Amino acid sequence: MAIIIAAPMSFFVNRLWIDNIPNQVSFGWGTVLLGTAMMLILAAVTILSQVFKVSRTNPVESLQYE
């Protein structure tokens, strides 16, 4: 999965960026994990909404136009 590569990369890039800001804020692995969890939840909701939408349609109506 891309998260295995993206999560550590985002942590280190953001850490380098925050180190160059005069007014630093705390940034740790919890922030990365929270963002990853929010992204996974959003992806699951999007996929599930499309699955439910397709499962409620009548296949005859879809095939009628082909």
mmCIF file of N, CA and C in Angstrom, residues 41-56:
data_model
loop_
_atom_site.group_PDB
_atom_site.id
_atom_site.type_symbol
_atom_site.label_atom_id
_atom_site.label_comp_id
_atom_site.label_asym_id
_atom_site.label_seq_id
_atom_site.Cartn_x
_atom_site.Cartn_y
_atom_site.Cartn_z
ATOM 1 N N ILE A 41 -10.806 6.599 6.166
ATOM 2 C CA ILE A 41 -12.248 6.675 6.417
ATOM 3 C C ILE A 41 -12.958 7.348 5.252
ATOM 4 N N LEU A 42 -12.404 8.430 4.742
ATOM 5 C CA LEU A 42 -13.004 9.121 3.600
ATOM 6 C C LEU A 42 -13.042 8.217 2.369
ATOM 7 N N ALA A 43 -11.973 7.471 2.138
ATOM 8 C CA ALA A 43 -11.938 6.552 0.996
ATOM 9 C C ALA A 43 -12.973 5.447 1.165
ATOM 10 N N ALA A 44 -13.102 4.910 2.371
ATOM 11 C CA ALA A 44 -14.080 3.844 2.618
ATOM 12 C C ALA A 44 -15.505 4.346 2.431
ATOM 13 N N VAL A 45 -15.792 5.537 2.926
ATOM 14 C CA VAL A 45 -17.139 6.107 2.770
ATOM 15 C C VAL A 45 -17.446 6.341 1.296
ATOM 16 N N THR A 46 -16.489 6.836 0.546
ATOM 17 C CA THR A 46 -16.688 7.090 -0.883
ATOM 18 C C THR A 46 -16.945 5.783 -1.630
ATOM 19 N N ILE A 47 -16.135 4.784 -1.370
ATOM 20 C CA ILE A 47 -16.298 3.503 -2.058
ATOM 21 C C ILE A 47 -17.612 2.841 -1.666
ATOM 22 N N LEU A 48 -17.933 2.838 -0.374
ATOM 23 C CA LEU A 48 -19.171 2.210 0.075
ATOM 24 C C LEU A 48 -20.406 2.919 -0.473
ATOM 25 N N SER A 49 -20.359 4.241 -0.585
ATOM 26 C CA SER A 49 -21.518 4.948 -1.142
ATOM 27 C C SER A 49 -21.728 4.571 -2.601
ATOM 28 N N GLN A 50 -20.649 4.394 -3.358
ATOM 29 C CA GLN A 50 -20.781 3.978 -4.758
ATOM 30 C C GLN A 50 -21.260 2.529 -4.857
ATOM 31 N N VAL A 51 -20.797 1.671 -3.962
ATOM 32 C CA VAL A 51 -21.234 0.276 -3.965
ATOM 33 C C VAL A 51 -22.726 0.192 -3.662
ATOM 34 N N PHE A 52 -23.202 0.942 -2.668
ATOM 35 C CA PHE A 52 -24.622 0.926 -2.343
ATOM 36 C C PHE A 52 -25.455 1.506 -3.479
ATOM 37 N N LYS A 53 -24.957 2.534 -4.132
ATOM 38 C CA LYS A 53 -25.671 3.140 -5.253
ATOM 39 C C LYS A 53 -25.830 2.139 -6.395
ATOM 40 N N VAL A 54 -24.756 1.424 -6.707
ATOM 41 C CA VAL A 54 -24.806 0.448 -7.788
ATOM 42 C C VAL A 54 -25.655 -0.754 -7.401
ATOM 43 N N SER A 55 -25.597 -1.162 -6.149
ATOM 44 C CA SER A 55 -26.357 -2.345 -5.733
ATOM 45 C C SER A 55 -27.862 -2.088 -5.718
ATOM 46 N N ARG A 56 -28.292 -0.849 -5.631
ATOM 47 C CA ARG A 56 -29.719 -0.536 -5.625
ATOM 48 C C ARG A 56 -30.298 -0.372 -7.013
#
